[in-house]
Coordinates of N, CA and C in Angstrom, one line a residue:
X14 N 2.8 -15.1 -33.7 CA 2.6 -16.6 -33.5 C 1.6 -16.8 -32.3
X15 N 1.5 -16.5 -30.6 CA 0.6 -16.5 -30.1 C -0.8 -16.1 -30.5
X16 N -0.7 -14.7 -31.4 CA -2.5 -14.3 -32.0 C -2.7 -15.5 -32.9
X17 N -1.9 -16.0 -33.6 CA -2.8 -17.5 -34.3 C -2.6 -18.5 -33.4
X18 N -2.0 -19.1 -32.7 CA -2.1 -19.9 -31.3 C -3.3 -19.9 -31.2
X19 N -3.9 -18.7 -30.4 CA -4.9 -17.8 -29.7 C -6.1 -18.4 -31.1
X20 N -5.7 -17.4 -32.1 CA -7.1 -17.9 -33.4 C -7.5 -19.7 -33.4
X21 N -6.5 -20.5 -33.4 CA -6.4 -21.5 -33.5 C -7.4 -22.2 -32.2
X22 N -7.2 -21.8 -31.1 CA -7.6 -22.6 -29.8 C -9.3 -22.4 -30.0
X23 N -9.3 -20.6 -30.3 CA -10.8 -20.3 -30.6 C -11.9 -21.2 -31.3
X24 N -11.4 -21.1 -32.7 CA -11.7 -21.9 -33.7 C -12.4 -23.6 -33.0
X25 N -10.7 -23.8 -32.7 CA -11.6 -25.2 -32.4 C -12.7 -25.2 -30.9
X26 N -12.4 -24.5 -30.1 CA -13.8 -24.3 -29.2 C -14.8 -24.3 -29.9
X27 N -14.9 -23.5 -30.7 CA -16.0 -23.1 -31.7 C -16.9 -24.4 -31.9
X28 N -15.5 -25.0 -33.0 CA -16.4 -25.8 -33.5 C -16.8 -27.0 -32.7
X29 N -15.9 -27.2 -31.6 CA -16.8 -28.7 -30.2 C -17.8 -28.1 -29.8
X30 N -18.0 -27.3 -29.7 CA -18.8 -26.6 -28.2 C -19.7 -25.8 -28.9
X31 N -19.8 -25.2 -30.2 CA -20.8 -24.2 -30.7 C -20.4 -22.9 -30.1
X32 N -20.1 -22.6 -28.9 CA -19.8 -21.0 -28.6 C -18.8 -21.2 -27.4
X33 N -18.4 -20.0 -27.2 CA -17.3 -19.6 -26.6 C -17.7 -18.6 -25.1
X34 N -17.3 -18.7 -24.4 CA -18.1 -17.9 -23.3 C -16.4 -17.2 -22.7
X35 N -16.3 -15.9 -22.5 CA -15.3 -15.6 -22.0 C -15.7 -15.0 -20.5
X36 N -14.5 -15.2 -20.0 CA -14.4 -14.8 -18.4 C -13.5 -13.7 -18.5
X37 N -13.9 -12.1 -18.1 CA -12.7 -11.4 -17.8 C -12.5 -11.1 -15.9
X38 N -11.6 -11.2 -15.5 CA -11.2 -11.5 -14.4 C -10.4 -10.1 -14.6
X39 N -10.9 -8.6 -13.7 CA -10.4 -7.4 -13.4 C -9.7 -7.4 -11.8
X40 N -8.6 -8.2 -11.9 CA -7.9 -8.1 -10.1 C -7.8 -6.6 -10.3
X41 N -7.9 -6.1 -8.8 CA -7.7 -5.0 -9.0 C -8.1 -3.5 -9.7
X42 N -8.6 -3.8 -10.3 CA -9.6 -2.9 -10.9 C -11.0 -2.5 -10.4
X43 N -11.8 -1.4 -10.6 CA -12.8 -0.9 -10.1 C -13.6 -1.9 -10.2
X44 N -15.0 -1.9 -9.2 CA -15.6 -2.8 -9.3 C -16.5 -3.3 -10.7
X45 N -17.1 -4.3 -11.0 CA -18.0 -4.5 -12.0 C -18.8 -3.4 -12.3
X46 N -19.4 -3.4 -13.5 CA -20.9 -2.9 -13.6 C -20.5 -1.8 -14.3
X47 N -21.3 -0.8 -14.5 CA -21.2 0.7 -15.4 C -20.7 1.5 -14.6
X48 N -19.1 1.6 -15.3 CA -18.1 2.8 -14.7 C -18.6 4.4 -14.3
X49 N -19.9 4.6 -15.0 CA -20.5 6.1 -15.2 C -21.4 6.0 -14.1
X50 N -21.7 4.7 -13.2 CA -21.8 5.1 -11.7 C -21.1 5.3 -10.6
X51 N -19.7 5.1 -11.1 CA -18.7 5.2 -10.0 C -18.2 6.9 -10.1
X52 N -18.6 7.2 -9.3 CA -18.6 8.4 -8.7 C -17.1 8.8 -8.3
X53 N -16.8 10.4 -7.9 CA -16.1 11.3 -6.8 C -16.0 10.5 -5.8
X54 N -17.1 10.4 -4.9 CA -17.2 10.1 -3.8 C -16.9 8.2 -3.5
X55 N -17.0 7.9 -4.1 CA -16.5 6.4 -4.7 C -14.9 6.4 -4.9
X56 N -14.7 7.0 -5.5 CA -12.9 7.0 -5.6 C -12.1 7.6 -4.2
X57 N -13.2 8.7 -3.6 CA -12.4 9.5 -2.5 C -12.5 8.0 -1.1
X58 N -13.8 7.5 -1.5 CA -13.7 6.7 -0.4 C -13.0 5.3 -0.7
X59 N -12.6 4.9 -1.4 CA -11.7 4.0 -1.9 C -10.3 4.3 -1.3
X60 N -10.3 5.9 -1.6 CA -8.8 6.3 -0.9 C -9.1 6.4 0.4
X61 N -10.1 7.2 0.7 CA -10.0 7.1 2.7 C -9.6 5.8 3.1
X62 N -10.3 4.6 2.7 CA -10.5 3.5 3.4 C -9.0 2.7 3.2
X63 N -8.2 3.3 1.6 CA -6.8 2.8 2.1 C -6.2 3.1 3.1
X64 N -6.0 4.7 2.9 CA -5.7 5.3 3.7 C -5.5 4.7 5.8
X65 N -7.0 5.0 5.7 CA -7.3 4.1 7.4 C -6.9 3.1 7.3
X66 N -7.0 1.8 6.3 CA -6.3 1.0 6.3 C -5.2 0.2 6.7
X67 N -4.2 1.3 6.2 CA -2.4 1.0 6.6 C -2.2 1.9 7.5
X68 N -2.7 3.1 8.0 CA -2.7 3.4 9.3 C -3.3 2.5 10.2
X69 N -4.1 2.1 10.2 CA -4.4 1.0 11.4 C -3.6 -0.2 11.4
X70 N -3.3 -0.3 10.2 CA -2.3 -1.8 10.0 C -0.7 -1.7 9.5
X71 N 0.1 -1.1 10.3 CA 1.0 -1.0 9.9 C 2.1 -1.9 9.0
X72 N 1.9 -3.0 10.5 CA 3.0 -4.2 10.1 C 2.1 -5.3 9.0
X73 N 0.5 -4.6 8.3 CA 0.5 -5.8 7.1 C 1.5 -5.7 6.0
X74 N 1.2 -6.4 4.8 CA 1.5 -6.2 3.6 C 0.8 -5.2 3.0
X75 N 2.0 -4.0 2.5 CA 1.2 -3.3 1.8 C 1.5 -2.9 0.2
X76 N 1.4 -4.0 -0.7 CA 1.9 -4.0 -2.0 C 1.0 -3.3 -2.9
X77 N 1.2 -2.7 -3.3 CA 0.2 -1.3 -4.5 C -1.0 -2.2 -4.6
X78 N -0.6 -3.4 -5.3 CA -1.6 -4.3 -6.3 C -2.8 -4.7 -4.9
X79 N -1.9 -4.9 -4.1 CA -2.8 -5.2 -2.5 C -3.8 -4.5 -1.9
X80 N -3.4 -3.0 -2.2 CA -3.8 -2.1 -1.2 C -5.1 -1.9 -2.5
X81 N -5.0 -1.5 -3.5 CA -5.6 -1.7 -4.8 C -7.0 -2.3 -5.3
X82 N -6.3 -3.4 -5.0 CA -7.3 -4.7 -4.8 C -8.5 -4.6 -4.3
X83 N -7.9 -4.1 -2.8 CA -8.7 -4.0 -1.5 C -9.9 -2.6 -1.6
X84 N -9.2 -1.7 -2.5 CA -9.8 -0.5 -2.6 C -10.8 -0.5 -3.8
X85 N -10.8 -1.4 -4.9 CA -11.6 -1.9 -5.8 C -11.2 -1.0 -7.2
X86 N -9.7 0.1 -7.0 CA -9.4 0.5 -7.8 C -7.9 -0.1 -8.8
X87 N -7.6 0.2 -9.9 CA -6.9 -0.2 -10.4 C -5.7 0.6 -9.9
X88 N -4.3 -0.4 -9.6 CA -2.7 0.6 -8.7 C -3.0 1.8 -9.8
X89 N -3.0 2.3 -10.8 CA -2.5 3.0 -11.6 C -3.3 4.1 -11.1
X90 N -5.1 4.3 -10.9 CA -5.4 4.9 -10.2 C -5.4 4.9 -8.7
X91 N -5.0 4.4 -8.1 CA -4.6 4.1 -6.4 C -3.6 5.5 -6.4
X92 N -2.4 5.4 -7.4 CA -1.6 6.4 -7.3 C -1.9 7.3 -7.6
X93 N -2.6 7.1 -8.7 CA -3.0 9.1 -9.0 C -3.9 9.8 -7.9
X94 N -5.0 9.2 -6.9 CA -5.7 9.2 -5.5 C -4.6 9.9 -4.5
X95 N -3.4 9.1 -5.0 CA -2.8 9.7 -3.4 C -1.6 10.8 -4.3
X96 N -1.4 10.6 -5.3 CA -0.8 11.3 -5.7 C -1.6 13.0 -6.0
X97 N -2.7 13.5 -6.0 CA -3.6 13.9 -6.2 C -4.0 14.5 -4.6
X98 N -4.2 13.8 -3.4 CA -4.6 13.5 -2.2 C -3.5 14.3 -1.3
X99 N -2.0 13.4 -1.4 CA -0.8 14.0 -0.7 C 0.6 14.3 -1.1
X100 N 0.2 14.3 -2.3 CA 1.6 14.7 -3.1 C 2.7 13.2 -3.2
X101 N 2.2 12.2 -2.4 CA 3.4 11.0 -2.6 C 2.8 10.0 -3.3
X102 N 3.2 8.8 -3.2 CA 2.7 7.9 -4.2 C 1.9 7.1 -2.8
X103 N 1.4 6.1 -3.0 CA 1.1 4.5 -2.4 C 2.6 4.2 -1.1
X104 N 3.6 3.7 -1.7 CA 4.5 2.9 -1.1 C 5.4 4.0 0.2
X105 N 5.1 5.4 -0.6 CA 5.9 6.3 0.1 C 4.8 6.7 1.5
X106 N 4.0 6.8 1.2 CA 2.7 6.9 2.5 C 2.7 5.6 3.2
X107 N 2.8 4.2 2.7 CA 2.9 3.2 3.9 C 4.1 3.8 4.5
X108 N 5.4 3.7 3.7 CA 7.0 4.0 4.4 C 6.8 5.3 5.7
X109 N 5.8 6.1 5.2 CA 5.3 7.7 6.8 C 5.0 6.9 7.4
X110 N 3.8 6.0 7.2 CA 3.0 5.3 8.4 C 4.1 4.4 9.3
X111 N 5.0 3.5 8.5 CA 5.2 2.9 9.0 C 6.8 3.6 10.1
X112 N 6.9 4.5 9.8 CA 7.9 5.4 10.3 C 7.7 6.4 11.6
X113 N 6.0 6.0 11.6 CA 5.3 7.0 12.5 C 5.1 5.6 13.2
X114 N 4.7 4.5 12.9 CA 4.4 3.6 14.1 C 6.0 2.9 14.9
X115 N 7.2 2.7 14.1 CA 8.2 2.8 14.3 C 8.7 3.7 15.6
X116 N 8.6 5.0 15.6 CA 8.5 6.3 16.5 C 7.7 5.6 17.9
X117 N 6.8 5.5 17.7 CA 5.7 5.0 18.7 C 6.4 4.1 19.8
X118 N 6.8 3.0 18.9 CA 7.4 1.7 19.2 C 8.8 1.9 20.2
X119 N 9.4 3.0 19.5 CA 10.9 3.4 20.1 C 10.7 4.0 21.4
X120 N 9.5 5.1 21.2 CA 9.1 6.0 22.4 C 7.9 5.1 23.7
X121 N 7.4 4.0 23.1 CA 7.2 3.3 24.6 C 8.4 2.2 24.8
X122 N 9.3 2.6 24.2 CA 10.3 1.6 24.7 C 10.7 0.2 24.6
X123 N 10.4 0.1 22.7 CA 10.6 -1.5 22.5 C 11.9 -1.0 22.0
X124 N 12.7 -2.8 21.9 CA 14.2 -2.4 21.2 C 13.5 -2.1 19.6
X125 N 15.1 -2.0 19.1 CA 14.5 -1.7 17.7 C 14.3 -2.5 16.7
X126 N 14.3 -3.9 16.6 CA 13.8 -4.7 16.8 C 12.8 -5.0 16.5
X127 N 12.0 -5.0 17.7 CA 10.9 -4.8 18.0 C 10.0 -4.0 17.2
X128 N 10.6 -2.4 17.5 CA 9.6 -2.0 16.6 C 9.8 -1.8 15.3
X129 N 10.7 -2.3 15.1 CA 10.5 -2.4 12.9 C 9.8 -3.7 12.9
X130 N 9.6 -4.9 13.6 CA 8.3 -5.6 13.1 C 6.9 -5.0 13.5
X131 N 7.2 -4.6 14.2 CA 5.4 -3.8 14.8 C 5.2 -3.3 13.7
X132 N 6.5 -2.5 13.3 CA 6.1 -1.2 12.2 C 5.9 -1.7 10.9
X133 N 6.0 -2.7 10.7 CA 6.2 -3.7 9.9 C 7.5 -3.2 8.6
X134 N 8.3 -3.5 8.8 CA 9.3 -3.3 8.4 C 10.3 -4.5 8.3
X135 N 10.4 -5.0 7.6 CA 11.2 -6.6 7.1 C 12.1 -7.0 8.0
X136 N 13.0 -5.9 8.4 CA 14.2 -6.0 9.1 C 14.4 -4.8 9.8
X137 N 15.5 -4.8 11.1 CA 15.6 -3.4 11.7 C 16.6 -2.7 10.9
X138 N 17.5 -3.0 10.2 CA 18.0 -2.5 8.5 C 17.2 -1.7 8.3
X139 N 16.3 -2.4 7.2 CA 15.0 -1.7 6.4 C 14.8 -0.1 7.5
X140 N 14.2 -0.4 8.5 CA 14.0 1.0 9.5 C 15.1 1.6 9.7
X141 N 16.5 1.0 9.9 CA 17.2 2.1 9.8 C 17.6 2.6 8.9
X142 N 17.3 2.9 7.8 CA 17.3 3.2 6.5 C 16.3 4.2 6.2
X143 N 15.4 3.4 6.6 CA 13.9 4.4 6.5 C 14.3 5.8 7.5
X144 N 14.5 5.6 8.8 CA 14.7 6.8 9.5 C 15.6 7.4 9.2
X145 N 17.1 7.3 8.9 CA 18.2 8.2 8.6 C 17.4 8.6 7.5
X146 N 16.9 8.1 6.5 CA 16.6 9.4 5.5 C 15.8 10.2 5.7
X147 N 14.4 9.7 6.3 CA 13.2 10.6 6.5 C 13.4 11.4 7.8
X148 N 13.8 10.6 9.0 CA 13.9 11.1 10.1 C 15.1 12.2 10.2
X149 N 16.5 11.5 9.8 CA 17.9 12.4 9.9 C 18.9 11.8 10.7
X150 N 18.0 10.7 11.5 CA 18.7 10.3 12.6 C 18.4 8.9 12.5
X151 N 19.4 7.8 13.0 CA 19.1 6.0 13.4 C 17.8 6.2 14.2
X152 N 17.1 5.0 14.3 CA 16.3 4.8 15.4 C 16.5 4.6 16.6
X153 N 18.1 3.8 16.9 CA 18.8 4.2 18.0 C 18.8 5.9 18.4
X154 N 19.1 6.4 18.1 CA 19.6 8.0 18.2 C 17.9 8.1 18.5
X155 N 17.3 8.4 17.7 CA 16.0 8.9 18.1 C 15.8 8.4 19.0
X156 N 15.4 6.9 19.6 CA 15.1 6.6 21.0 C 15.8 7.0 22.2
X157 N 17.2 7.4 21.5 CA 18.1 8.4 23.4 C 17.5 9.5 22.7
X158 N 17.4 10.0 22.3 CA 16.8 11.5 21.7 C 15.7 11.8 23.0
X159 N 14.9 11.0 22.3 CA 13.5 11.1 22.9 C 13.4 10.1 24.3
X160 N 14.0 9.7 25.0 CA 14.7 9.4 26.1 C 15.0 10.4 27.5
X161 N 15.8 11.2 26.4 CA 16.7 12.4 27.5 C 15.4 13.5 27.3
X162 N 14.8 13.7 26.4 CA 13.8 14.5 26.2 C 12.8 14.4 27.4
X163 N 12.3 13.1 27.6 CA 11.3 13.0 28.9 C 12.1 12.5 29.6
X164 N 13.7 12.6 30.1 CA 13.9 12.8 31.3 C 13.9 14.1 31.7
X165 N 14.6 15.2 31.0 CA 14.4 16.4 31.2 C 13.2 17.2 31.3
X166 N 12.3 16.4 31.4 CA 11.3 17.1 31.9 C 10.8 17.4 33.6

């Protein structure tokens, strides 16, 4: 029913207007032009530049389609990049980053709090979540962790 919808709308463009001009709109996908110039070095740097990206930017948004976008490749290749790159996907490499800037946050001494927004993490939930599984320990615990560690020095 929509493909004759679809035939139907054509048709009459057709016949008001004499022709039809289509717009394809690629969000997300590689840039325009002839795919057989987009290179190796074109997709590697697509991935570096995510990569530095959400390392430099912890607390942005980092939604596949987003990071994607930005990288001029389509998510489906975004993941095979990092899948390929570091063995994880997209979402699981922001979750390191943002687990490593998290760390940071604890270790100069914001509450925690604090640093699950720095780390950009929705909620201090969300990071305690994120660290008991990745880390092993709350981000309370790690912060006396790493507390008594540089007092005992």
């Amino acid at each position: 029913a929509a493909v004759q919808a679809l035939d139907g709308l054509v048709s009459q463009a057709l016949e008001r207007f004499g022709r039809l001009d289509v717009v394809v709109n690629n969000t997300g996908g590689p840039p325009g032009g002839d795919f057989g110039d987009f290179g190796d070095d074109d997709w590697q740097r697509a991935y570096e530049q995510t990569r530095a990206f959400v390392a430099a930017n912890p607390g942005e948004e980092h939604s596949i389609a987003r990071m994607a976008a930005a990288a001029a490749v389509s998510p489906r290749h975004l993941t095979r990049l990092f899948r390929a790159e570091l063995g994880i996907t997209p979402a699981h490499y922001v979750e390191e980053v943002r687990i490593d800037a998290g760390k940071r946050g604890l270790e100069q001494g914001l509450t925690v709090a604090d640093a699950a927004r720095a780390a950009g993490f929705g909620t201090p939930e969300s990071m305690r979540r994120a660290f008991v599984l990745r880390v092993g320990v709350s981000p309370r615990a790690y912060q006396q962790r790493f507390r008594s560690t540089i007092g005992a020095r």
